[in-house]
Short mmCIF file of N, CA and C in Angstrom, two decimals:
data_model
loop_
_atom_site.label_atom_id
_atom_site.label_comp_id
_atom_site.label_asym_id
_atom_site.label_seq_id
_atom_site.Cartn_x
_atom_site.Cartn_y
_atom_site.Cartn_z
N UNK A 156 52.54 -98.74 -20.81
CA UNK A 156 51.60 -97.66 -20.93
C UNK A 156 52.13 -96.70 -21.99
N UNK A 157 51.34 -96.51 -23.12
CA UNK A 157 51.80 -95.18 -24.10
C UNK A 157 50.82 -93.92 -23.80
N UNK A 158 51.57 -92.98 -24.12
CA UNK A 158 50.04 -91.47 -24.04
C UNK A 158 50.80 -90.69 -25.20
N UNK A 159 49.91 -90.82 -25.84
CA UNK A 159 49.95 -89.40 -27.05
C UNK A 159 49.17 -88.09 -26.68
N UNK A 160 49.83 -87.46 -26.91
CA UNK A 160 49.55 -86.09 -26.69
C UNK A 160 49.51 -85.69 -27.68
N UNK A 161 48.15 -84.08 -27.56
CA UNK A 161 47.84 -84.01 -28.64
C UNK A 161 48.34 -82.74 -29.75
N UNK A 162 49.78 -82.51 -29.31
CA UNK A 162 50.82 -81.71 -29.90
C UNK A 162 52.02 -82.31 -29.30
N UNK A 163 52.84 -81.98 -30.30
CA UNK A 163 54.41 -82.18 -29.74
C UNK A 163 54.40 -81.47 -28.37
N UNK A 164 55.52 -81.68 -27.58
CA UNK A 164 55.83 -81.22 -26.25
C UNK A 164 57.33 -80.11 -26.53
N UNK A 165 57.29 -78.80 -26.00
CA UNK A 165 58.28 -77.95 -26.15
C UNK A 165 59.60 -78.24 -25.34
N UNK A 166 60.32 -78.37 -25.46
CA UNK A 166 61.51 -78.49 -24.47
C UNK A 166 61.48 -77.32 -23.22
N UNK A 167 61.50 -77.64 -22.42
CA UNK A 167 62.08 -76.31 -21.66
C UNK A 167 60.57 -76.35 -20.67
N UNK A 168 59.44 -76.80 -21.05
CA UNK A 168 58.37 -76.50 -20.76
C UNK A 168 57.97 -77.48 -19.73
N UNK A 169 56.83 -77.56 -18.40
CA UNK A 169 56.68 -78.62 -17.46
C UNK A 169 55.59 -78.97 -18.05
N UNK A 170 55.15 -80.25 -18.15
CA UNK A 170 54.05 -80.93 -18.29
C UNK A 170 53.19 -81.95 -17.10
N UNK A 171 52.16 -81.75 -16.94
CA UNK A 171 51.77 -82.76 -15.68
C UNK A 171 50.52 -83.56 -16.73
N UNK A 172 50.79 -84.85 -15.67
CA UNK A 172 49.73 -85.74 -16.43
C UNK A 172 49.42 -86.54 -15.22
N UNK A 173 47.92 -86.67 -15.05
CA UNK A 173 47.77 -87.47 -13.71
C UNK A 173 47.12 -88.25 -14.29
N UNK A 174 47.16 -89.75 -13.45
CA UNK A 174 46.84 -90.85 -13.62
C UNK A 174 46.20 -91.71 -12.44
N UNK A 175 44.72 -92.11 -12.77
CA UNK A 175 44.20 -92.93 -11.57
C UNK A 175 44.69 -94.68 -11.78
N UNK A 176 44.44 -94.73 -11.00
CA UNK A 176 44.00 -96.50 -11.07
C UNK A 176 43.38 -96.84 -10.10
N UNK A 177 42.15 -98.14 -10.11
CA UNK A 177 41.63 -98.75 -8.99
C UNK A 177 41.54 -100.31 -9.41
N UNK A 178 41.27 -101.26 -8.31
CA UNK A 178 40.76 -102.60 -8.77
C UNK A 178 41.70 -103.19 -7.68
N UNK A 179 41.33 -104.48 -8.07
CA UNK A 179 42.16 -104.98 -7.30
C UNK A 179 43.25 -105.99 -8.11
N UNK A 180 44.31 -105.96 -8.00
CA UNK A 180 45.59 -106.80 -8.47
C UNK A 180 45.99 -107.83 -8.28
N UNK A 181 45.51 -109.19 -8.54
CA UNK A 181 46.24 -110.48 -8.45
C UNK A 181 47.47 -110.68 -6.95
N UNK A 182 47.02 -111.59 -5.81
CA UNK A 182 47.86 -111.84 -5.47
C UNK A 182 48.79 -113.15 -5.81
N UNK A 183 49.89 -112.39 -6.23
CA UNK A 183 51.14 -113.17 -6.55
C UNK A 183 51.94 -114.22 -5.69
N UNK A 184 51.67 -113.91 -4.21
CA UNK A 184 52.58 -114.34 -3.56
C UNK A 184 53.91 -113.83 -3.14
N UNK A 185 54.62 -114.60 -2.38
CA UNK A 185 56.24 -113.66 -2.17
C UNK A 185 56.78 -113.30 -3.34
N UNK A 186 57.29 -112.46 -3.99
CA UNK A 186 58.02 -111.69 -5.07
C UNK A 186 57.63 -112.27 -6.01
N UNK A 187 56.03 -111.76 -6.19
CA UNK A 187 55.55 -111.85 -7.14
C UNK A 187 54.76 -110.63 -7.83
N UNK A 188 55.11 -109.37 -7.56
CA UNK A 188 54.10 -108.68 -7.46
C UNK A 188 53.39 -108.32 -6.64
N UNK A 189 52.04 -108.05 -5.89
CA UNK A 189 51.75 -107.49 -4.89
C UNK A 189 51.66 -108.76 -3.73
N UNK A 190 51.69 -108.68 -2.58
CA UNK A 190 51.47 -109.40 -1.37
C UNK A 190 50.87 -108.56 -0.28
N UNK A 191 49.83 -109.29 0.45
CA UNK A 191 48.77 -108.92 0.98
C UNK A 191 48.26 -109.63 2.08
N UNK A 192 47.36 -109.22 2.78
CA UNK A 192 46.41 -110.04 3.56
C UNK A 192 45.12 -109.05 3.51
N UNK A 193 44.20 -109.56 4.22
CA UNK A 193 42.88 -108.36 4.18
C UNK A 193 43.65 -106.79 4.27
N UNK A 194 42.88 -106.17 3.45
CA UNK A 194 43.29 -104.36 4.04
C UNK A 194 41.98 -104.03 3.91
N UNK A 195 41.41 -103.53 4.98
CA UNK A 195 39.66 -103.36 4.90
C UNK A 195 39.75 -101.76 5.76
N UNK A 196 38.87 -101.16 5.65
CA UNK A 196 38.57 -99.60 5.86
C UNK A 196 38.29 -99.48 7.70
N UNK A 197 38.77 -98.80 8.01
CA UNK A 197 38.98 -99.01 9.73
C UNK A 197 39.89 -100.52 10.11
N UNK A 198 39.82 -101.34 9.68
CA UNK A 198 40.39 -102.56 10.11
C UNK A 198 41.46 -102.40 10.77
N UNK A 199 42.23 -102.43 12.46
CA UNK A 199 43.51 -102.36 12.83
C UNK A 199 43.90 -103.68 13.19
N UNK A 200 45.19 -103.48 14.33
CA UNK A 200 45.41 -104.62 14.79
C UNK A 200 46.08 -105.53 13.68
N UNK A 201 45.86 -106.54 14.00
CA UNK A 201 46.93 -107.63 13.39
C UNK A 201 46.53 -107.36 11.63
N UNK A 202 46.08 -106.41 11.19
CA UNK A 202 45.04 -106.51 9.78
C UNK A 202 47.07 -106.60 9.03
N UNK A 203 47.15 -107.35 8.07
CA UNK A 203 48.88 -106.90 7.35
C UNK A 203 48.63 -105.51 6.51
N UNK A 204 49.57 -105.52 6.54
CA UNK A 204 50.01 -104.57 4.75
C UNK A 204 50.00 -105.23 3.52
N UNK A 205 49.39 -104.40 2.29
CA UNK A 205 49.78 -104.87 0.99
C UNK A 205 51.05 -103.98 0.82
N UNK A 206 52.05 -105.32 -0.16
CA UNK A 206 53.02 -104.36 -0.35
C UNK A 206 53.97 -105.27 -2.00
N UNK A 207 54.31 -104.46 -2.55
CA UNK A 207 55.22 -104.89 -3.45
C UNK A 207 56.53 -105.32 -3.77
N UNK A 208 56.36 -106.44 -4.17
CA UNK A 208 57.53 -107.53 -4.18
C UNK A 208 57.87 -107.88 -5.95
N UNK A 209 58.69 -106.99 -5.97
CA UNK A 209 58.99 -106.79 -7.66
C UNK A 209 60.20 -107.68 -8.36
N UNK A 210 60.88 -108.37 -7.56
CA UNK A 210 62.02 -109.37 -8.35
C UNK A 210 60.84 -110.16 -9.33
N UNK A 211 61.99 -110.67 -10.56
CA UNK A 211 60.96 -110.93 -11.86
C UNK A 211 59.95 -110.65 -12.61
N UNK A 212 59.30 -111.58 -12.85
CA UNK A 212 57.97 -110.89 -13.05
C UNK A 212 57.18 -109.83 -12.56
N UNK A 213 57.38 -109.91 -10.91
CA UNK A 213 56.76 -108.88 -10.26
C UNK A 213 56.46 -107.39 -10.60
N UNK A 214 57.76 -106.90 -10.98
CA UNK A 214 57.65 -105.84 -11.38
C UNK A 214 56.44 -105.32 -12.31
N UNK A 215 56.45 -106.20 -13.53
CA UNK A 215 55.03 -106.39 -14.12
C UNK A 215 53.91 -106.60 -14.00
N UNK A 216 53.47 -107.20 -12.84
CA UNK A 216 52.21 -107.31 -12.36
C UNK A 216 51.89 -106.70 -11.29
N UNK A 217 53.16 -105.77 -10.46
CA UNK A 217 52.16 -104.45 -9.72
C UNK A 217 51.20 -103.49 -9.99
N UNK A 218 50.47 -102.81 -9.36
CA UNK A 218 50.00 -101.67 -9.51
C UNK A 218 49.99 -100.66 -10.82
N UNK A 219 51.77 -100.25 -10.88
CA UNK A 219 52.15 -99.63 -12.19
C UNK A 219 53.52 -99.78 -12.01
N UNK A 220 53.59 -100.65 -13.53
CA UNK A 220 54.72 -101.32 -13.92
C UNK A 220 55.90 -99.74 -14.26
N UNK A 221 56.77 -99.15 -13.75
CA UNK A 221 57.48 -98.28 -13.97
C UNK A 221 58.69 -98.21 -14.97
N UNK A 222 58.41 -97.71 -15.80
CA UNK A 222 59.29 -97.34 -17.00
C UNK A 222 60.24 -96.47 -17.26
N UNK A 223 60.08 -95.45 -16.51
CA UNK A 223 61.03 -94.33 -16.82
C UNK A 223 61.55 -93.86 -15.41
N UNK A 224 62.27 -93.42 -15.48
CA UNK A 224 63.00 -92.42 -13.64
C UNK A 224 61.53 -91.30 -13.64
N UNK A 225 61.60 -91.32 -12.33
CA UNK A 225 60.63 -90.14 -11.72
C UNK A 225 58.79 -91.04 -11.83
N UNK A 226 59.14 -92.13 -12.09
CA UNK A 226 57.80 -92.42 -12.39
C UNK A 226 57.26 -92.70 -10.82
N UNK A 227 56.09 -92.30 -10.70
CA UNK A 227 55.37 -92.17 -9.34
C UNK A 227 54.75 -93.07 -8.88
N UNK A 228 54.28 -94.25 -7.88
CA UNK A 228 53.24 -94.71 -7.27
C UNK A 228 51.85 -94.23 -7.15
N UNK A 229 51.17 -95.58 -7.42
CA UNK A 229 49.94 -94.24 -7.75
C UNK A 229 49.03 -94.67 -5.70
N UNK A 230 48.25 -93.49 -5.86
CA UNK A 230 47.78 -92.71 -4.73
C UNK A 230 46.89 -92.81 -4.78
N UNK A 231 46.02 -92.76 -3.78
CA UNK A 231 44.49 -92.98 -3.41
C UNK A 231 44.35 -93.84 -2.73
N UNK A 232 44.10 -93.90 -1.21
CA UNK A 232 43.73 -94.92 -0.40
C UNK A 232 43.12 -94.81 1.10
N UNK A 233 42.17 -95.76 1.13
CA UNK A 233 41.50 -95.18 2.31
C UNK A 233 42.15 -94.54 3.29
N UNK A 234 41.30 -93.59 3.81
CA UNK A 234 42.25 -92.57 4.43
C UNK A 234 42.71 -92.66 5.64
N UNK A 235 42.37 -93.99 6.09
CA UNK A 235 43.16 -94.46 7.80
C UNK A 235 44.27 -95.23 7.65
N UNK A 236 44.94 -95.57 6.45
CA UNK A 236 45.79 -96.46 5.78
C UNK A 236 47.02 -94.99 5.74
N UNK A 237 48.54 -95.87 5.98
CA UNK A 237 49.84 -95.40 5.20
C UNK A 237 50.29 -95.41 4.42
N UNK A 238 50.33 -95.03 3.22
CA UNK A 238 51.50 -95.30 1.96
C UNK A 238 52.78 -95.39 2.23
N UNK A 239 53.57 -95.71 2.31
CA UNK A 239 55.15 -96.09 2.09
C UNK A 239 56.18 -96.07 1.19
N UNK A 240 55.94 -95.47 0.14
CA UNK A 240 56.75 -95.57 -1.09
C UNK A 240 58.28 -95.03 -1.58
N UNK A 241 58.78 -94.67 -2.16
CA UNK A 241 59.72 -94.96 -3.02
C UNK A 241 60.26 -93.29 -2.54
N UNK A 242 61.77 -92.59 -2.35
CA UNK A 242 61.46 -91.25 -2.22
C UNK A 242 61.50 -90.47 -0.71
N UNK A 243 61.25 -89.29 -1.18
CA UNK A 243 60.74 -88.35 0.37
C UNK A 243 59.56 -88.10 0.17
N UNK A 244 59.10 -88.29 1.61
CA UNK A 244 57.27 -88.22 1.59
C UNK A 244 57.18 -86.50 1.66
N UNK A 245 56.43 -85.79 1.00
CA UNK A 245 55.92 -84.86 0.55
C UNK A 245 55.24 -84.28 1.78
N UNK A 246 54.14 -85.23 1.90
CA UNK A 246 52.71 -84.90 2.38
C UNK A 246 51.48 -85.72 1.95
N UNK A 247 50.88 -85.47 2.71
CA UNK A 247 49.77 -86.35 2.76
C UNK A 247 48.04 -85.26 2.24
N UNK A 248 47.13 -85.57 1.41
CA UNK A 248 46.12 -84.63 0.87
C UNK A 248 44.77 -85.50 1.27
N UNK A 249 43.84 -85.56 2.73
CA UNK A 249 42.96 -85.69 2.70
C UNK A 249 41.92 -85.17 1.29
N UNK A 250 41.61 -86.37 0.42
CA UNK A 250 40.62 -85.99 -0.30
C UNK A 250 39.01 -85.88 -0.68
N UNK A 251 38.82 -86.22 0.90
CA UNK A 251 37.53 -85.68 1.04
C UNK A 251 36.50 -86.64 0.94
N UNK A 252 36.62 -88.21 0.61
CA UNK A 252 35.76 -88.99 0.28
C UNK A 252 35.81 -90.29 1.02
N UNK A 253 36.72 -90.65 2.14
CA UNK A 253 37.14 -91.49 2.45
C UNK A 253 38.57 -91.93 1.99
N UNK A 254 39.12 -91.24 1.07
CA UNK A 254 40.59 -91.53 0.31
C UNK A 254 41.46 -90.57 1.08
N UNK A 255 42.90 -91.05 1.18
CA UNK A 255 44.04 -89.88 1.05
C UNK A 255 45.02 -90.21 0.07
N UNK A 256 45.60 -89.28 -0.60
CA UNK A 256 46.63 -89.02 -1.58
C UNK A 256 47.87 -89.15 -0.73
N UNK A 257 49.21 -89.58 -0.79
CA UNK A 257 50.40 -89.41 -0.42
C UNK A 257 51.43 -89.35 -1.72
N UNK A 258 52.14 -88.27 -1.16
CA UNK A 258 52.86 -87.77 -2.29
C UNK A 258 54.17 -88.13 -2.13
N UNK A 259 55.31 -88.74 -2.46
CA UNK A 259 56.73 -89.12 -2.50
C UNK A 259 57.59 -88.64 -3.55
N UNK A 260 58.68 -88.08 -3.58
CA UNK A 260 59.25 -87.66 -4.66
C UNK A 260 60.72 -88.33 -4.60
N UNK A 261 60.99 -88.96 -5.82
CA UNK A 261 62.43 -90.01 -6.61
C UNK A 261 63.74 -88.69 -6.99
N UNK A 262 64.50 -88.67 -6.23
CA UNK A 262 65.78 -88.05 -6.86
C UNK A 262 66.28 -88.47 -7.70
N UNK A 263 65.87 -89.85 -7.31
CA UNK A 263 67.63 -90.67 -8.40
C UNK A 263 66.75 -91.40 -9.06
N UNK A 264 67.66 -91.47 -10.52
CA UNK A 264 66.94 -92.79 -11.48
C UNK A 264 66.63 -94.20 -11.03
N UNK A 265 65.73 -94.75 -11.14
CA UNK A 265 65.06 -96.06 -10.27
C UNK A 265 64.46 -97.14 -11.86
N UNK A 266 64.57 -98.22 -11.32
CA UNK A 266 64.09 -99.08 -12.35
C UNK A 266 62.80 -100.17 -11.59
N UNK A 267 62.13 -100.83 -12.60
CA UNK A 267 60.99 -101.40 -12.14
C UNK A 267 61.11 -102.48 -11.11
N UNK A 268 62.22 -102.82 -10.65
CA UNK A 268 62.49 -103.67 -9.56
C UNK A 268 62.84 -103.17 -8.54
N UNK A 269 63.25 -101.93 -8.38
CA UNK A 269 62.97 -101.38 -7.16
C UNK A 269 61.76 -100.38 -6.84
N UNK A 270 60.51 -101.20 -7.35
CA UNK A 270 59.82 -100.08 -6.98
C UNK A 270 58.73 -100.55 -5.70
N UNK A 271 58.62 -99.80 -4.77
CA UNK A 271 58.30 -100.11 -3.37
C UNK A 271 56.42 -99.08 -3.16
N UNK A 272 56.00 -100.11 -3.27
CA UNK A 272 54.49 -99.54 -2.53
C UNK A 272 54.42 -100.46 -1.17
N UNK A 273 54.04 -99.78 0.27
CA UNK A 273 53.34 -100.46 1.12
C UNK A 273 51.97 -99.27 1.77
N UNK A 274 51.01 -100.47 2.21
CA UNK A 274 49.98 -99.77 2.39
C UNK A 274 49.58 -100.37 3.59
N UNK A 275 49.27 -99.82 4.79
CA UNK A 275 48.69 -100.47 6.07
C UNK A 275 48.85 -99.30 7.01
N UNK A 276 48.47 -100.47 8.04
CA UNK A 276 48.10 -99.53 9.47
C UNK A 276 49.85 -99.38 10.07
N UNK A 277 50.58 -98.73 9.41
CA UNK A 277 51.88 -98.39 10.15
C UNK A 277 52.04 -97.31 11.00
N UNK A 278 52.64 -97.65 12.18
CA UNK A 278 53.23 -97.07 12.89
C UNK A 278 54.71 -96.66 12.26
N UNK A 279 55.22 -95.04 12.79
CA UNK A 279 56.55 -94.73 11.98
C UNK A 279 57.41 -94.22 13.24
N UNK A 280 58.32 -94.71 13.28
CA UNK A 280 59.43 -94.63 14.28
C UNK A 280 60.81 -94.01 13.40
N UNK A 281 61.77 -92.89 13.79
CA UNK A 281 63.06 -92.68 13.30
C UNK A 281 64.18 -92.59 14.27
N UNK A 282 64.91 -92.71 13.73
CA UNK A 282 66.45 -92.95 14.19
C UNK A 282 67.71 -92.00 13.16
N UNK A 283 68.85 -91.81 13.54
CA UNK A 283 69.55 -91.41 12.44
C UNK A 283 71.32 -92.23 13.00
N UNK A 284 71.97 -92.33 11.65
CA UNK A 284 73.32 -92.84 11.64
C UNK A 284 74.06 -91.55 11.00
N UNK A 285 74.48 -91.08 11.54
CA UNK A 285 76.01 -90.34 11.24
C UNK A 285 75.25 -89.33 10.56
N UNK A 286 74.30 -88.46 10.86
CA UNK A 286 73.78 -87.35 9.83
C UNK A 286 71.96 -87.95 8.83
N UNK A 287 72.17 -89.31 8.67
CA UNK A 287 71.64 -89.91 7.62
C UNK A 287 70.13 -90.39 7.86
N UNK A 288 68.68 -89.85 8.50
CA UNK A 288 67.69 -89.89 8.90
C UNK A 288 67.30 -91.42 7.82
N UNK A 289 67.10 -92.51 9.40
CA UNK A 289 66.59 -93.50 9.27
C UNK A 289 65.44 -93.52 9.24
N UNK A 290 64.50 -94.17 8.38
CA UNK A 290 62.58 -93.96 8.79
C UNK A 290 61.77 -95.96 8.62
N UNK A 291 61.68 -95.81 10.38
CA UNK A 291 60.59 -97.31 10.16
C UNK A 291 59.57 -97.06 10.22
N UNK A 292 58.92 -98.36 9.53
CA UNK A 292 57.44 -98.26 9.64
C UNK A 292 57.32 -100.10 10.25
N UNK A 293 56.33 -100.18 11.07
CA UNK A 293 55.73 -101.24 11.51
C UNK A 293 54.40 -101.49 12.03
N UNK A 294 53.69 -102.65 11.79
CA UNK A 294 52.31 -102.85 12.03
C UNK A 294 52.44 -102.11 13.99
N UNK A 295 51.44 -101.64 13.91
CA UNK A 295 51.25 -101.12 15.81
C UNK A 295 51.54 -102.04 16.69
N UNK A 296 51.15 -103.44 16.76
CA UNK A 296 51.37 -104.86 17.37
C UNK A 296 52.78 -104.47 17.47
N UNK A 297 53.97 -104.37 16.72
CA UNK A 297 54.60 -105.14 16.51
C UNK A 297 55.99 -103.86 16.92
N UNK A 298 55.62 -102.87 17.15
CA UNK A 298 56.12 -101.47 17.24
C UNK A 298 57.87 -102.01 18.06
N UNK A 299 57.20 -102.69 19.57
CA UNK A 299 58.54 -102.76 20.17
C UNK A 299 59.50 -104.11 19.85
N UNK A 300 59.04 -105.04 19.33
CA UNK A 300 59.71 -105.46 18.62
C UNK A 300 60.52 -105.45 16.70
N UNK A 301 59.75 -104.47 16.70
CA UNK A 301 60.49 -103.71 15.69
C UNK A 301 61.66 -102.67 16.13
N UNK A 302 61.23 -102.08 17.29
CA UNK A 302 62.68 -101.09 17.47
C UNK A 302 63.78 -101.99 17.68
N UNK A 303 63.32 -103.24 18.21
CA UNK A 303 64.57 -103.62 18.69
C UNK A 303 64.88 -104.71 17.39
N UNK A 304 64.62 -104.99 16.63
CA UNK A 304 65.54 -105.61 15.31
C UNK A 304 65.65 -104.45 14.45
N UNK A 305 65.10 -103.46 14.45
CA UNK A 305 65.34 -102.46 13.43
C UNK A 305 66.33 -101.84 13.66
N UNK A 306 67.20 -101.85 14.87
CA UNK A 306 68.13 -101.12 15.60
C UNK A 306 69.15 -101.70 15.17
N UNK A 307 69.36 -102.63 14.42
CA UNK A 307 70.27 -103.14 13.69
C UNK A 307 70.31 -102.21 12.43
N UNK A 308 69.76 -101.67 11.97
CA UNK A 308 70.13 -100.86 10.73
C UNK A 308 71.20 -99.44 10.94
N UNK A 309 70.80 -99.12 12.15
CA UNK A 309 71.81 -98.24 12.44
C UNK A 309 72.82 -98.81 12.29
N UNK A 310 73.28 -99.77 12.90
CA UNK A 310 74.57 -100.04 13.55
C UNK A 310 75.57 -100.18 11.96
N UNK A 311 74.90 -101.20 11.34
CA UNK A 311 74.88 -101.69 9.31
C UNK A 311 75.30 -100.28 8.50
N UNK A 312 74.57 -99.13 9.37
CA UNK A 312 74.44 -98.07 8.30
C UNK A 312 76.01 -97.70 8.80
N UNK A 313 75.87 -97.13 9.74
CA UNK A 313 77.28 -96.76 10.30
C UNK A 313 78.57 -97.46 9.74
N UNK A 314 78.60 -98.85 9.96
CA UNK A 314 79.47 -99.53 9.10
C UNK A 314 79.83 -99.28 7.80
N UNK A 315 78.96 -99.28 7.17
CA UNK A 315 78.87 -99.09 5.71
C UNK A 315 79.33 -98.02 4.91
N UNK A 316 78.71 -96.84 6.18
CA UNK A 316 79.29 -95.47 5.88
C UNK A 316 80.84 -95.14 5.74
N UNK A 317 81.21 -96.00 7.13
CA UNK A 317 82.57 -95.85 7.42
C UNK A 317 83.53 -96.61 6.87
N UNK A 318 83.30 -97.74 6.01
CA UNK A 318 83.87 -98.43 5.24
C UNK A 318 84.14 -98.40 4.00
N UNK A 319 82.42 -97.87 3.29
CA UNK A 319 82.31 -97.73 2.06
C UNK A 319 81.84 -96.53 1.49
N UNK A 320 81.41 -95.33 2.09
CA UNK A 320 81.07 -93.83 2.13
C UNK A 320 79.94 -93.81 2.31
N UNK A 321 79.62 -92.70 2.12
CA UNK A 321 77.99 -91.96 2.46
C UNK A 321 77.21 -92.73 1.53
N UNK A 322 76.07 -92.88 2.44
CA UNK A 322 74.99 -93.68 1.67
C UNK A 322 74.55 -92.87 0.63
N UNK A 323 74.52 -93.54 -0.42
CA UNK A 323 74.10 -92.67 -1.90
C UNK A 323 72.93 -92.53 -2.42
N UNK A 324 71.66 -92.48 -1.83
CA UNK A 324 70.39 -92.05 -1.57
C UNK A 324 70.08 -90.96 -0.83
N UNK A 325 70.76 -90.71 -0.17
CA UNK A 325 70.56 -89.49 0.71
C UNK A 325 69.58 -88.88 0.32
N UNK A 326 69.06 -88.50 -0.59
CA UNK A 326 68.08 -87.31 -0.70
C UNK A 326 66.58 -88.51 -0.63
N UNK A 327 66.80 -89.19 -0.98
CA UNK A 327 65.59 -90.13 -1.36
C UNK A 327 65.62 -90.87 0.34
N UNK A 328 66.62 -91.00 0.88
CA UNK A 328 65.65 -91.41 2.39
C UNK A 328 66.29 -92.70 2.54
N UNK A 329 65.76 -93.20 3.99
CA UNK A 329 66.31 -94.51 4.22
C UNK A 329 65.44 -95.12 4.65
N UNK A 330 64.26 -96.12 4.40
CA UNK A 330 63.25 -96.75 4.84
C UNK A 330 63.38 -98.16 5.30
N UNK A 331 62.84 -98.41 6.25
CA UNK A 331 62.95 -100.32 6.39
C UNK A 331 61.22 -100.42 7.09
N UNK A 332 60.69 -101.07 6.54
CA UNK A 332 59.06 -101.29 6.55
C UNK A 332 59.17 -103.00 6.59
N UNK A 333 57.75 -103.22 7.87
CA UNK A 333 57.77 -104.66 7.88
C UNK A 333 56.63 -104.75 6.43
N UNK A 334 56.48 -106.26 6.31
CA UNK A 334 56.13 -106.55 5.36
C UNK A 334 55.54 -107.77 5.35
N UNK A 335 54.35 -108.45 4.67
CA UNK A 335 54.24 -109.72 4.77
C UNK A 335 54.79 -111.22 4.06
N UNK A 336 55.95 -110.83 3.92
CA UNK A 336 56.79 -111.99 3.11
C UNK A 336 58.23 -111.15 4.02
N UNK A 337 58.87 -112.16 3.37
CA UNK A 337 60.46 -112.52 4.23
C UNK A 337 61.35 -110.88 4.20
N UNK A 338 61.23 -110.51 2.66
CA UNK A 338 61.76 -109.39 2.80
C UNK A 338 62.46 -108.72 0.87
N UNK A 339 63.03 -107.91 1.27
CA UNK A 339 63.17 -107.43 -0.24
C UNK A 339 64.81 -106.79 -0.26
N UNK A 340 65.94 -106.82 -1.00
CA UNK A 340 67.05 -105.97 -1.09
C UNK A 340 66.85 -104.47 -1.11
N UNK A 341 65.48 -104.60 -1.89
CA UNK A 341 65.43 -102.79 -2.58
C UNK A 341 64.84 -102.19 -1.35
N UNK A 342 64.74 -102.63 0.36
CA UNK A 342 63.11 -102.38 0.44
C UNK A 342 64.26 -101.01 1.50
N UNK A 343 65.46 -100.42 1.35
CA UNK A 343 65.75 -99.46 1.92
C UNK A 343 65.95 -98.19 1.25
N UNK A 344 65.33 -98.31 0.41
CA UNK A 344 65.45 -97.27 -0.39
C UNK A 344 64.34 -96.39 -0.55
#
């Protein structure tokens, strides 16, 4: 994506530039880019999540291929649906039409393979390790068998902490979201 603007940009100065997108995106398959099953407007229950699976190519054929640090997920989605993304969740902006906006914000520099959209009917459950606020998300079905394999991340985090130091995301969060493929390295971030 290029944007010219239609003066130089001042240093020192904030600039905002918003960006839509709609359509629908090629399913790729497991880490291929987006993965899916129906996501339909009210639809619950067993309905999956779309979600992004960026090793290889993938990265390129999501949503929005991310280029620079701070680059955002884009937003807009029916408004009984979760976003999941990349970051600390902000907030959420009923926009009035059947859509909601969710807002996430990137501390740390990120590249196009770790970039994480999920969208569905999630349920969000937390936990924390040593200070360090854990955040799941799982289809509603699937809630209590998610606490109980997700309860393994504590235990991992703790380890890790105590072996290898403080988890170095901290500000950006600790997420583990089910998904409809096997799974992702980046998908705790």
């Amino acid at each position: 994506m290029f944007v010219d603007f239609p003066e130089p940009l001042k240093k020192g100065k904030v600039y905002e530039i918003a960006f839509r997108y709609s359509g629908n995106p090629p399913q790729s398959g497991r880490f291929g880019g987006i993965a899916s099953g129906p996501i339909r407007p009210g639809g619950r229950g067993s309905t999956p999540p779309a979600s992004t699976s960026a090793p290889a190519s993938g990265a390129q054929q999501g949503p929005v291929p991310r280029r620079s640090r701070g680059d955002a997920p884009p937003r807009g989605h029916t408004s009984d649906l979760v976003d999941v993304s990349n970051g600390r969740f902000l907030g959420r902006t009923d926009l009035g039409d059947g859509y909601a906006r969710w807002d996430w914000h990137i501390q740390y520099p990120i590249n196009n393979y770790s970039v994480s959209l999920n969208i569905g009917h999630y349920t969000h459950f937390t936990d924390e390790a040593d200070g360090q606020p854990l955040d799941f998300y799982c289809l509603p079905e699937n809630l209590e068998k998610a606490k109980a394999q997700f309860a393994q991340a504590k235990v991992m985090m703790q380890a890790f902490q105590k072996y290898i130091g403080p988890y170095p995301f901290r500000k950006d969060g600790y997420k583990l979201i089910e998904v409809p493929y096997s799974g992702m390295d980046t998908r705790a971030r």
